[in-house]
Amino acid sequence: MTRSWAGRRTSNGCPTAQCSCPTTTTGPSTTSPTRAERGERWGVARRLSLAGIALVVLSVLAGAPAQAADLEAGRRLAEPCARCHGADGNATLPGTPSLAGQPAWFTHWALIKFRDGRRKDPLMSPFAANLSDADMAGLAAYYAALPPRPRPQAVDAAKAAAGQRLAVSNQCTSCHRGDLSGQHQVPRLAGQDIEYLRRMLRAYKEGTAGDLEGLMTIAAQPLTETDIESLAYYLASLTPAP
C-alpha cells in the first residue's frame, strides 16, 4: 500500500520535520544533528527497514505452496544426520544446531542453500548435493514434528538480562515470534546451541551466512562482540516451546 504524504509536509517542504535533506525552498539544513539524534534516526530507519522486509518475506511465504512431505522417507534420510544432530533432532555436540521443532520451511531453505552453494560446510554441502526437493521436504517435515529440548548451561543472570534487552531492542520477536519458536523460514532460537548462535550471528554481521533476504545481515550490523555473546547466551537459555 502506498502512503501519501499530501497535506503533511512541514514548512520547509520536507515530508518529515526530523530530517536534514535539501528541499526546493531551503537547501540542506545548516544545523548538524547531534550524535543522539543521528542514532535515533538510524534506529528508526533500521526498524522500518526490518519491519518492511519481514512483512514482505512472511507474506510471500504464507502464500507459497508447500512441497508434499513424506515423513517416513524423511526419517530414513535423517538416519545419518543423527551422528551430529542427535537421534531425536536434539544435538549435544557443541556448535551443532538442534533441528527438532524447527519450522519446516527453515530447514528446507537451509538445505537448498547448502545444495546450491549459498552456504558452505564440509559435512552439510556434500550431504545436500544429491537431495531432491522431495527429499528436503521430507527431512524438514520430519524434524519439524520432533519435540525440542533445552540444552543445559551455566546460569549468568546479568548476561541473560543483557541479552533479553538486546532481543527486545532489536525486535527479534517480530519475525521469530514472541516465544522465539520461529515461523515459516524464520528459525527457532529458543534453546538453540550457544556456540552455533554465536557463530551464526558473527556470520550475519560479516555477510557470510547466505542470508537470502538480507534481513539478518541488516539486524546484525550494530552488534558488538559483547552483544553477540549476551544475545546468544539469552537465546540458548530459553526453554523451547513444545
Coordinates of C-alpha atoms in Angstrom, one line a residue:
M1 CA 0.0 0.0 0.0
T2 CA 1.4 3.4 -1.0
R3 CA 1.2 6.1 1.7
S4 CA 0.5 9.6 0.7
W5 CA 2.3 12.4 2.4
A6 CA -0.1 15.0 0.9
G7 CA -1.1 17.6 3.4
R8 CA 1.6 16.5 5.8
R9 CA 4.6 18.5 4.7
T10 CA 6.4 20.8 7.0
S11 CA 7.2 24.4 6.4
N12 CA 10.4 23.6 4.6
G13 CA 8.7 21.3 2.1
C14 CA 10.0 18.0 3.6
P15 CA 7.6 15.2 4.4
T16 CA 9.1 14.9 7.9
A17 CA 10.2 17.5 10.4
Q18 CA 13.2 15.5 11.5
C19 CA 15.5 15.5 8.5
S20 CA 18.4 17.4 7.1
C21 CA 17.5 16.8 3.4
P22 CA 17.6 19.5 0.8
T23 CA 14.2 20.9 -0.3
T24 CA 13.0 23.2 -3.1
T25 CA 12.8 26.1 -0.6
T26 CA 15.7 25.8 1.8
G27 CA 18.5 23.7 0.6
P28 CA 20.4 21.5 3.0
S29 CA 19.9 22.1 6.7
T30 CA 22.7 24.1 8.3
T31 CA 22.0 22.6 11.7
S32 CA 24.0 19.4 12.3
P33 CA 22.1 16.7 14.2
T34 CA 23.6 15.7 17.5
R35 CA 25.1 12.2 17.9
A36 CA 22.0 11.1 19.9
E37 CA 19.7 12.4 17.1
R38 CA 21.7 10.6 14.4
G39 CA 21.5 7.4 16.5
E40 CA 17.8 7.8 16.9
R41 CA 17.2 8.4 13.2
W42 CA 19.3 5.4 12.3
G43 CA 17.4 3.3 14.8
V44 CA 14.0 4.4 13.3
A45 CA 15.2 3.8 9.7
R46 CA 16.6 0.4 10.7
R47 CA 13.4 -0.6 12.4
L48 CA 11.3 0.5 9.4
S49 CA 13.6 -1.4 7.1
L50 CA 13.5 -4.6 9.1
A51 CA 9.7 -4.4 9.5
G52 CA 9.2 -3.8 5.8
I53 CA 11.4 -6.7 4.8
A54 CA 9.9 -9.1 7.3
L55 CA 6.4 -8.2 6.2
V56 CA 7.2 -8.9 2.5
V57 CA 9.1 -12.2 3.3
L58 CA 6.4 -13.6 5.6
S59 CA 3.5 -12.6 3.3
V60 CA 5.2 -14.3 0.3
L61 CA 5.9 -17.4 2.3
A62 CA 2.5 -17.6 3.8
G63 CA 1.0 -18.0 0.3
A64 CA 3.7 -20.3 -1.0
P65 CA 2.6 -23.9 -1.8
A66 CA 4.2 -26.5 0.5
Q67 CA 6.1 -29.4 -1.1
A68 CA 4.3 -32.6 -0.3
A69 CA 6.3 -34.2 2.5
D70 CA 6.8 -37.9 3.3
L71 CA 7.6 -38.2 7.0
E72 CA 8.7 -41.8 6.8
A73 CA 11.1 -41.0 3.9
G74 CA 12.3 -38.1 5.9
R75 CA 13.0 -40.3 8.9
R76 CA 15.1 -42.7 6.8
L77 CA 17.0 -39.9 5.2
A78 CA 17.7 -38.4 8.7
E79 CA 19.4 -41.6 10.0
P80 CA 23.0 -40.4 9.1
C81 CA 22.1 -37.0 10.5
A82 CA 21.8 -38.4 14.0
R83 CA 25.5 -38.6 14.5
C84 CA 25.7 -34.8 14.7
H85 CA 22.2 -33.5 15.2
G86 CA 21.0 -36.3 17.6
A87 CA 18.8 -39.3 17.2
D88 CA 15.8 -37.2 18.2
G89 CA 16.9 -34.0 16.4
N90 CA 18.3 -32.5 19.6
A91 CA 22.1 -32.2 19.2
T92 CA 24.5 -32.5 22.0
L93 CA 27.7 -31.7 20.2
P94 CA 28.9 -28.1 20.9
G95 CA 28.4 -25.9 17.8
T96 CA 25.9 -28.2 16.2
P97 CA 22.3 -26.9 15.9
S98 CA 19.3 -28.8 17.1
L99 CA 16.8 -29.4 14.3
A100 CA 13.9 -30.7 16.4
G101 CA 10.9 -28.3 16.3
Q102 CA 12.4 -26.1 13.6
P103 CA 9.9 -24.7 11.2
A104 CA 9.8 -27.0 8.1
W105 CA 10.4 -24.0 5.8
F106 CA 13.5 -23.1 7.6
T107 CA 15.1 -26.5 7.4
H108 CA 14.0 -26.9 3.8
W109 CA 15.6 -23.5 2.8
A110 CA 18.8 -24.3 4.7
L111 CA 19.2 -27.5 2.7
I112 CA 18.6 -25.6 -0.5
K113 CA 21.3 -23.1 0.3
F114 CA 23.7 -25.9 1.1
R115 CA 22.8 -27.7 -2.1
D116 CA 23.2 -24.6 -4.2
G117 CA 26.4 -23.4 -2.6
R118 CA 25.0 -20.3 -1.0
R119 CA 26.1 -21.8 2.3
K120 CA 29.1 -24.0 2.6
D121 CA 30.0 -26.6 5.1
P122 CA 32.4 -29.6 4.8
L123 CA 29.7 -32.0 6.0
M124 CA 26.4 -30.4 5.0
S125 CA 27.3 -29.3 1.5
P126 CA 28.1 -32.9 0.2
F127 CA 25.1 -34.3 2.1
A128 CA 22.7 -31.8 0.5
A129 CA 24.2 -32.0 -3.0
N130 CA 22.2 -35.0 -4.1
L131 CA 18.9 -34.3 -2.3
S132 CA 15.8 -33.7 -4.4
D133 CA 13.2 -31.2 -3.4
A134 CA 11.0 -34.0 -2.2
D135 CA 13.9 -35.4 0.0
M136 CA 14.3 -31.9 1.5
A137 CA 10.6 -31.6 2.2
G138 CA 10.5 -35.0 3.9
L139 CA 13.5 -34.2 6.1
A140 CA 12.2 -30.8 7.0
A141 CA 8.8 -32.1 7.9
Y142 CA 10.3 -35.0 10.0
Y143 CA 12.4 -32.7 12.1
A144 CA 9.6 -30.1 12.5
A145 CA 7.5 -32.8 14.1
L146 CA 10.1 -33.7 16.7
P147 CA 9.8 -32.1 20.2
P148 CA 12.7 -29.7 21.0
R149 CA 14.6 -30.0 24.3
P150 CA 16.6 -27.2 26.0
R151 CA 20.3 -27.6 26.5
P152 CA 21.7 -27.2 30.0
Q153 CA 24.1 -24.4 30.6
A154 CA 25.5 -22.3 33.4
V155 CA 23.4 -19.6 34.8
D156 CA 24.5 -16.0 34.4
A157 CA 21.6 -13.7 35.3
A158 CA 23.4 -10.5 34.3
K159 CA 24.3 -11.8 30.9
A160 CA 20.8 -13.2 30.3
A161 CA 19.3 -9.9 31.2
A162 CA 21.6 -8.0 28.8
G163 CA 20.7 -10.5 26.1
Q164 CA 17.0 -10.1 26.7
R165 CA 17.3 -6.3 26.4
L166 CA 19.1 -6.7 23.1
A167 CA 16.4 -9.1 21.9
V168 CA 13.7 -6.5 22.7
S169 CA 15.6 -3.5 21.2
N170 CA 16.3 -5.4 18.0
Q171 CA 12.7 -6.6 17.8
C172 CA 13.7 -10.3 17.4
T173 CA 10.1 -11.4 18.2
S174 CA 8.7 -9.5 15.2
C175 CA 10.0 -12.3 13.0
H176 CA 10.9 -15.2 15.4
R177 CA 7.6 -14.9 17.3
G178 CA 7.0 -14.0 20.9
D179 CA 8.4 -17.2 22.3
L180 CA 11.2 -17.2 19.7
S181 CA 10.0 -20.6 18.4
G182 CA 10.2 -19.4 14.7
Q183 CA 7.8 -19.4 11.9
H184 CA 7.8 -20.1 8.1
Q185 CA 11.5 -19.9 7.1
V186 CA 12.4 -18.0 10.3
P187 CA 14.2 -20.4 12.7
R188 CA 13.6 -21.3 16.3
L189 CA 16.1 -19.6 18.5
A190 CA 14.9 -20.6 21.9
G191 CA 17.1 -23.3 23.5
Q192 CA 19.4 -23.4 20.5
D193 CA 23.1 -24.3 20.9
I194 CA 25.0 -21.3 22.2
E195 CA 28.2 -21.8 20.1
Y196 CA 26.0 -22.2 16.9
L197 CA 24.2 -19.0 17.8
R198 CA 27.4 -17.1 18.3
R199 CA 28.8 -18.4 15.0
M200 CA 25.7 -17.5 13.0
L201 CA 25.4 -14.0 14.5
R202 CA 29.0 -13.4 13.6
A203 CA 28.5 -14.7 10.1
Y204 CA 25.4 -12.5 9.6
K205 CA 27.5 -9.5 10.7
E206 CA 30.2 -10.4 8.3
G207 CA 27.8 -11.1 5.4
T208 CA 28.8 -14.7 5.0
A209 CA 25.7 -16.5 6.2
G210 CA 23.9 -16.9 2.9
D211 CA 21.2 -14.6 4.0
L212 CA 18.6 -14.7 1.2
E213 CA 16.6 -11.6 2.1
G214 CA 19.4 -9.7 3.9
L215 CA 17.2 -9.1 6.9
M216 CA 19.5 -10.7 9.5
T217 CA 22.6 -9.1 7.8
I218 CA 21.0 -5.7 8.5
A219 CA 20.0 -6.7 12.0
A220 CA 23.4 -7.9 13.0
Q221 CA 25.4 -4.9 11.8
P222 CA 25.2 -2.8 15.1
L223 CA 26.0 -5.8 17.3
T224 CA 29.3 -5.8 19.1
E225 CA 31.1 -8.9 20.2
T226 CA 29.8 -8.4 23.7
D227 CA 26.3 -8.0 22.3
I228 CA 26.6 -11.3 20.3
E229 CA 27.8 -13.1 23.4
S230 CA 24.9 -11.8 25.6
L231 CA 22.3 -12.3 22.9
A232 CA 23.4 -15.9 22.2
Y233 CA 23.5 -16.7 25.9
Y234 CA 20.0 -15.4 26.4
L235 CA 18.5 -17.3 23.5
A236 CA 20.3 -20.5 24.4
S237 CA 18.9 -20.2 28.0
L238 CA 15.3 -20.2 26.9
T239 CA 13.1 -23.3 27.2
P240 CA 11.8 -24.0 23.7
A241 CA 8.0 -24.3 23.3
P242 CA 6.9 -28.0 22.8

